[in-house]
Amino acid sequence: MSTDLSEPEGRGTGAGKLILFGEHAVVYGAPAIVAGLPDGARAVARPTSSETSTLTFDATREPSSEPTSKTERDTVERAFRAICEVFDDRLDGPVEVTVTVDLPIGVGLGSSAAFSVAIARALADWTGADDHIERGVEAGESVFHGNPSGIDQLAATEGGLHFFTNSDPLQATSLDSPDLEVGICVAGPPASTREMVENVARRREHEPDLFEHLELLIGDVARAASAALREGDEARIGELMDINHGALASLGVTTSELDEACHVAREAGARGAKLTGAGGGGCICALLPDGDHSVLEAWRDRGWSAACYQL
Ligand code: PMV
């Protein structure tokens, strides 16, 4: 059944995210901790006279990001079409969607989930098909990630701080924590989450027992971090971030730049630092001592871009 699309347009937003603990191991059932970021993606959906649905990136507003390589553009286009397909039964014809992404893309800050959530919400806002949002987001995320754990989707949809387990059904508990100041540094080039997840899966096939131990360790770190976050024990949170980074190195997803950025952060006074997201490039995050931005300066002195968020 199609809907009367008398509304001139629909709008939606999705949040970016920061994985504080547990990436990769979360794919295999270990718990993880994620925070929504205030920056993310915004989408506007309108009818179009074109023969097919079209996607445009609005690069006129600052800061904004859009895919640059042909491969990136193709992936984004396929994700867009996958999301639109879910809404096919409610759309009367092709749709024109304009997206603004306020995060750097492909660096582990959840731009792809923010993109999928913003578009699915804009299409739902326009057609009234709120019950299609979840499936729309899953369709987009499957193109970007292959087999996503759902952690990015949770953060992009809900924002806030969550303890998450990729079980059936998914489990997410909201975490109350005193305000934390976290620095984020883009230390490496963009990397493909899908490829990084596949690399871990291949390494895991060779060493199933050792990888299982590493996943259990990362899960224990996330559980301990959940308690430390509730208590606001920043020294412990920082120590656990360092341990988590070491375990991610053992999974094979760090790089010399990411290690160096963690080292620079710790030397400049961070309580702890780790890569965040899929690794292979992209970002690290560091817990900053209250009101002290020396870590951000140390990163910028090395030529890396850096930002600070209150979580
Ligand atoms: O999208 P990224 O780069 O932040 O990575 C997502 C986190 C992974 O654990 C590596 C994959 C997943 O689906 O959970």
PDB file of N, CA and C in Angstrom, residues 18 37-39 63 102-104 107 109 180-187 241 261 265 270 276 282-288 292-301 303-311:
ATOM      1  N   LEU A  18      31.382   6.816  19.440  1.00  0.00           N
ATOM      2  CA  LEU A  18      32.739   6.531  19.872  1.00  0.00           C
ATOM      3  C   LEU A  18      32.678   5.214  20.641  1.00  0.00           C
ATOM      4  N   LEU A  37      27.880  10.559  19.720  1.00  0.00           N
ATOM      5  CA  LEU A  37      28.548  11.868  19.620  1.00  0.00           C
ATOM      6  C   LEU A  37      27.526  12.928  19.206  1.00  0.00           C
ATOM      7  N   PRO A  38      27.738  14.173  19.625  1.00  0.00           N
ATOM      8  CA  PRO A  38      26.788  15.217  19.211  1.00  0.00           C
ATOM      9  C   PRO A  38      26.813  15.473  17.699  1.00  0.00           C
ATOM     10  N   ASP A  39      27.933  15.183  17.035  1.00  0.00           N
ATOM     11  CA  ASP A  39      27.982  15.339  15.571  1.00  0.00           C
ATOM     12  C   ASP A  39      27.530  14.040  14.912  1.00  0.00           C
ATOM     13  N   PRO A  63      31.321  21.852   9.503  1.00  0.00           N
ATOM     14  CA  PRO A  63      32.178  20.929   8.780  1.00  0.00           C
ATOM     15  C   PRO A  63      31.319  19.898   8.062  1.00  0.00           C
ATOM     16  N   ASP A 102      28.486  15.428   9.321  1.00  0.00           N
ATOM     17  CA  ASP A 102      29.309  16.381  10.085  1.00  0.00           C
ATOM     18  C   ASP A 102      30.510  15.722  10.760  1.00  0.00           C
ATOM     19  N   LEU A 103      30.896  14.553  10.282  1.00  0.00           N
ATOM     20  CA  LEU A 103      32.031  13.817  10.872  1.00  0.00           C
ATOM     21  C   LEU A 103      32.978  13.429   9.760  1.00  0.00           C
ATOM     22  N   PRO A 104      34.276  13.242  10.072  1.00  0.00           N
ATOM     23  CA  PRO A 104      35.128  12.641   9.041  1.00  0.00           C
ATOM     24  C   PRO A 104      34.645  11.215   8.760  1.00  0.00           C
ATOM     25  N   VAL A 107      36.642   6.702   9.532  1.00  0.00           N
ATOM     26  CA  VAL A 107      37.698   6.722  10.552  1.00  0.00           C
ATOM     27  C   VAL A 107      37.200   6.173  11.894  1.00  0.00           C
ATOM     28  N   LEU A 109      34.212   6.689  13.460  1.00  0.00           N
ATOM     29  CA  LEU A 109      33.334   7.523  14.289  1.00  0.00           C
ATOM     30  C   LEU A 109      31.853   7.334  13.922  1.00  0.00           C
ATOM     31  N   LEU A 180      32.659  13.028  31.275  1.00  0.00           N
ATOM     32  CA  LEU A 180      34.051  12.684  30.944  1.00  0.00           C
ATOM     33  C   LEU A 180      34.484  13.546  29.777  1.00  0.00           C
ATOM     34  N   GLU A 181      35.749  13.935  29.775  1.00  0.00           N
ATOM     35  CA  GLU A 181      36.258  14.679  28.628  1.00  0.00           C
ATOM     36  C   GLU A 181      37.159  13.736  27.827  1.00  0.00           C
ATOM     37  N   VAL A 182      36.756  13.506  26.590  1.00  0.00           N
ATOM     38  CA  VAL A 182      37.493  12.554  25.756  1.00  0.00           C
ATOM     39  C   VAL A 182      38.040  13.273  24.528  1.00  0.00           C
ATOM     40  N   GLY A 183      39.323  13.065  24.262  1.00  0.00           N
ATOM     41  CA  GLY A 183      39.929  13.620  23.052  1.00  0.00           C
ATOM     42  C   GLY A 183      39.900  12.567  21.956  1.00  0.00           C
ATOM     43  N   ILE A 184      39.652  13.021  20.729  1.00  0.00           N
ATOM     44  CA  ILE A 184      39.675  12.100  19.585  1.00  0.00           C
ATOM     45  C   ILE A 184      40.681  12.642  18.579  1.00  0.00           C
ATOM     46  N   CYS A 185      41.536  11.757  18.082  1.00  0.00           N
ATOM     47  CA  CYS A 185      42.585  12.164  17.149  1.00  0.00           C
ATOM     48  C   CYS A 185      42.483  11.307  15.887  1.00  0.00           C
ATOM     49  N   VAL A 186      42.420  11.958  14.735  1.00  0.00           N
ATOM     50  CA  VAL A 186      42.423  11.205  13.471  1.00  0.00           C
ATOM     51  C   VAL A 186      43.889  10.993  13.101  1.00  0.00           C
ATOM     52  N   ALA A 187      44.399   9.796  13.427  1.00  0.00           N
ATOM     53  CA  ALA A 187      45.844   9.552  13.303  1.00  0.00           C
ATOM     54  C   ALA A 187      46.200   8.773  12.045  1.00  0.00           C
ATOM     55  N   MET A 241      41.459   1.442  29.300  1.00  0.00           N
ATOM     56  CA  MET A 241      41.611   1.807  27.875  1.00  0.00           C
ATOM     57  C   MET A 241      42.961   1.322  27.358  1.00  0.00           C
ATOM     58  N   ALA A 261      50.069   7.676  18.258  1.00  0.00           N
ATOM     59  CA  ALA A 261      49.120   8.678  18.795  1.00  0.00           C
ATOM     60  C   ALA A 261      48.725   8.338  20.233  1.00  0.00           C
ATOM     61  N   ALA A 265      49.627  10.708  23.468  1.00  0.00           N
ATOM     62  CA  ALA A 265      48.563  11.108  24.408  1.00  0.00           C
ATOM     63  C   ALA A 265      48.970  10.795  25.851  1.00  0.00           C
ATOM     64  N   ALA A 270      47.394  12.042  29.224  1.00  0.00           N
ATOM     65  CA  ALA A 270      46.096  11.345  29.151  1.00  0.00           C
ATOM     66  C   ALA A 270      46.042  10.255  30.207  1.00  0.00           C
ATOM     67  N   THR A 276      39.923   3.414  18.369  1.00  0.00           N
ATOM     68  CA  THR A 276      38.472   3.278  18.478  1.00  0.00           C
ATOM     69  C   THR A 276      37.898   2.933  17.111  1.00  0.00           C
ATOM     70  N   GLY A 282      42.381   5.448  10.866  1.00  0.00           N
ATOM     71  CA  GLY A 282      41.288   6.103  11.592  1.00  0.00           C
ATOM     72  C   GLY A 282      41.726   6.716  12.908  1.00  0.00           C
ATOM     73  N   CYS A 283      40.898   6.543  13.941  1.00  0.00           N
ATOM     74  CA  CYS A 283      41.032   7.372  15.154  1.00  0.00           C
ATOM     75  C   CYS A 283      41.505   6.615  16.381  1.00  0.00           C
ATOM     76  N   ILE A 284      42.078   7.401  17.307  1.00  0.00           N
ATOM     77  CA  ILE A 284      42.226   6.927  18.675  1.00  0.00           C
ATOM     78  C   ILE A 284      41.454   7.880  19.589  1.00  0.00           C
ATOM     79  N   CYS A 285      41.144   7.391  20.784  1.00  0.00           N
ATOM     80  CA  CYS A 285      40.504   8.265  21.766  1.00  0.00           C
ATOM     81  C   CYS A 285      41.329   8.203  23.048  1.00  0.00           C
ATOM     82  N   ALA A 286      41.286   9.297  23.797  1.00  0.00           N
ATOM     83  CA  ALA A 286      42.058   9.359  25.050  1.00  0.00           C
ATOM     84  C   ALA A 286      41.210  10.052  26.105  1.00  0.00           C
ATOM     85  N   LEU A 287      41.316   9.563  27.331  1.00  0.00           N
ATOM     86  CA  LEU A 287      40.600  10.205  28.436  1.00  0.00           C
ATOM     87  C   LEU A 287      41.465  11.354  28.948  1.00  0.00           C
ATOM     88  N   LEU A 288      40.922  12.581  28.889  1.00  0.00           N
ATOM     89  CA  LEU A 288      41.701  13.771  29.232  1.00  0.00           C
ATOM     90  C   LEU A 288      41.529  14.103  30.711  1.00  0.00           C
ATOM     91  N   ASP A 292      42.228  19.916  31.027  1.00  0.00           N
ATOM     92  CA  ASP A 292      43.613  20.002  30.548  1.00  0.00           C
ATOM     93  C   ASP A 292      43.655  19.519  29.089  1.00  0.00           C
ATOM     94  N   HIS A 293      43.973  20.434  28.176  1.00  0.00           N
ATOM     95  CA  HIS A 293      43.944  20.074  26.762  1.00  0.00           C
ATOM     96  C   HIS A 293      45.335  19.879  26.155  1.00  0.00           C
ATOM     97  N   SER A 294      46.328  19.598  27.049  1.00  0.00           N
ATOM     98  CA  SER A 294      47.696  19.396  26.536  1.00  0.00           C
ATOM     99  C   SER A 294      47.752  18.255  25.521  1.00  0.00           C
ATOM    100  N   VAL A 295      46.906  17.245  25.721  1.00  0.00           N
ATOM    101  CA  VAL A 295      46.931  16.096  24.806  1.00  0.00           C
ATOM    102  C   VAL A 295      46.544  16.549  23.401  1.00  0.00           C
ATOM    103  N   LEU A 296      45.490  17.395  23.325  1.00  0.00           N
ATOM    104  CA  LEU A 296      45.046  17.866  22.003  1.00  0.00           C
ATOM    105  C   LEU A 296      46.174  18.649  21.330  1.00  0.00           C
ATOM    106  N   GLU A 297      46.852  19.485  22.126  1.00  0.00           N
ATOM    107  CA  GLU A 297      47.962  20.281  21.561  1.00  0.00           C
ATOM    108  C   GLU A 297      49.083  19.364  21.071  1.00  0.00           C
ATOM    109  N   ALA A 298      49.392  18.337  21.879  1.00  0.00           N
ATOM    110  CA  ALA A 298      50.486  17.411  21.489  1.00  0.00           C
ATOM    111  C   ALA A 298      50.140  16.711  20.178  1.00  0.00           C
ATOM    112  N   TRP A 299      48.892  16.313  20.012  1.00  0.00           N
ATOM    113  CA  TRP A 299      48.487  15.670  18.749  1.00  0.00           C
ATOM    114  C   TRP A 299      48.621  16.650  17.596  1.00  0.00           C
ATOM    115  N   ARG A 300      48.106  17.877  17.824  1.00  0.00           N
ATOM    116  CA  ARG A 300      48.118  18.870  16.724  1.00  0.00           C
ATOM    117  C   ARG A 300      49.555  19.233  16.350  1.00  0.00           C
ATOM    118  N   ASP A 301      50.456  19.265  17.354  1.00  0.00           N
ATOM    119  CA  ASP A 301      51.864  19.543  17.057  1.00  0.00           C
ATOM    120  C   ASP A 301      52.437  18.503  16.094  1.00  0.00           C
ATOM    121  N   GLY A 303      50.741  17.240  13.727  1.00  0.00           N
ATOM    122  CA  GLY A 303      50.039  17.368  12.447  1.00  0.00           C
ATOM    123  C   GLY A 303      48.749  16.579  12.362  1.00  0.00           C
ATOM    124  N   TRP A 304      48.294  15.988  13.483  1.00  0.00           N
ATOM    125  CA  TRP A 304      47.037  15.230  13.456  1.00  0.00           C
ATOM    126  C   TRP A 304      45.870  16.143  13.819  1.00  0.00           C
ATOM    127  N   SER A 305      44.710  15.906  13.219  1.00  0.00           N
ATOM    128  CA  SER A 305      43.560  16.711  13.645  1.00  0.00           C
ATOM    129  C   SER A 305      42.954  16.079  14.892  1.00  0.00           C
ATOM    130  N   ALA A 306      42.451  16.948  15.777  1.00  0.00           N
ATOM    131  CA  ALA A 306      41.978  16.463  17.077  1.00  0.00           C
ATOM    132  C   ALA A 306      40.770  17.274  17.516  1.00  0.00           C
ATOM    133  N   ALA A 307      39.895  16.618  18.265  1.00  0.00           N
ATOM    134  CA  ALA A 307      38.719  17.308  18.806  1.00  0.00           C
ATOM    135  C   ALA A 307      38.454  16.771  20.204  1.00  0.00           C
ATOM    136  N   CYS A 308      37.670  17.528  20.955  1.00  0.00           N
ATOM    137  CA  CYS A 308      37.379  17.127  22.334  1.00  0.00           C
ATOM    138  C   CYS A 308      35.865  17.051  22.506  1.00  0.00           C
ATOM    139  N   TYR A 309      35.386  15.991  23.142  1.00  0.00           N
ATOM    140  CA  TYR A 309      33.949  15.832  23.386  1.00  0.00           C
ATOM    141  C   TYR A 309      33.704  15.592  24.869  1.00  0.00           C
ATOM    142  N   GLN A 310      32.610  16.145  25.370  1.00  0.00           N
ATOM    143  CA  GLN A 310      32.146  15.820  26.734  1.00  0.00           C
ATOM    144  C   GLN A 310      31.189  14.653  26.588  1.00  0.00           C
ATOM    145  N   LEU A 311      31.463  13.569  27.285  1.00  0.00           N
ATOM    146  CA  LEU A 311      30.529  12.426  27.201  1.00  0.00           C
ATOM    147  C   LEU A 311      29.712  12.337  28.481  1.00  0.00           C
TER     148      LEU A 311
END
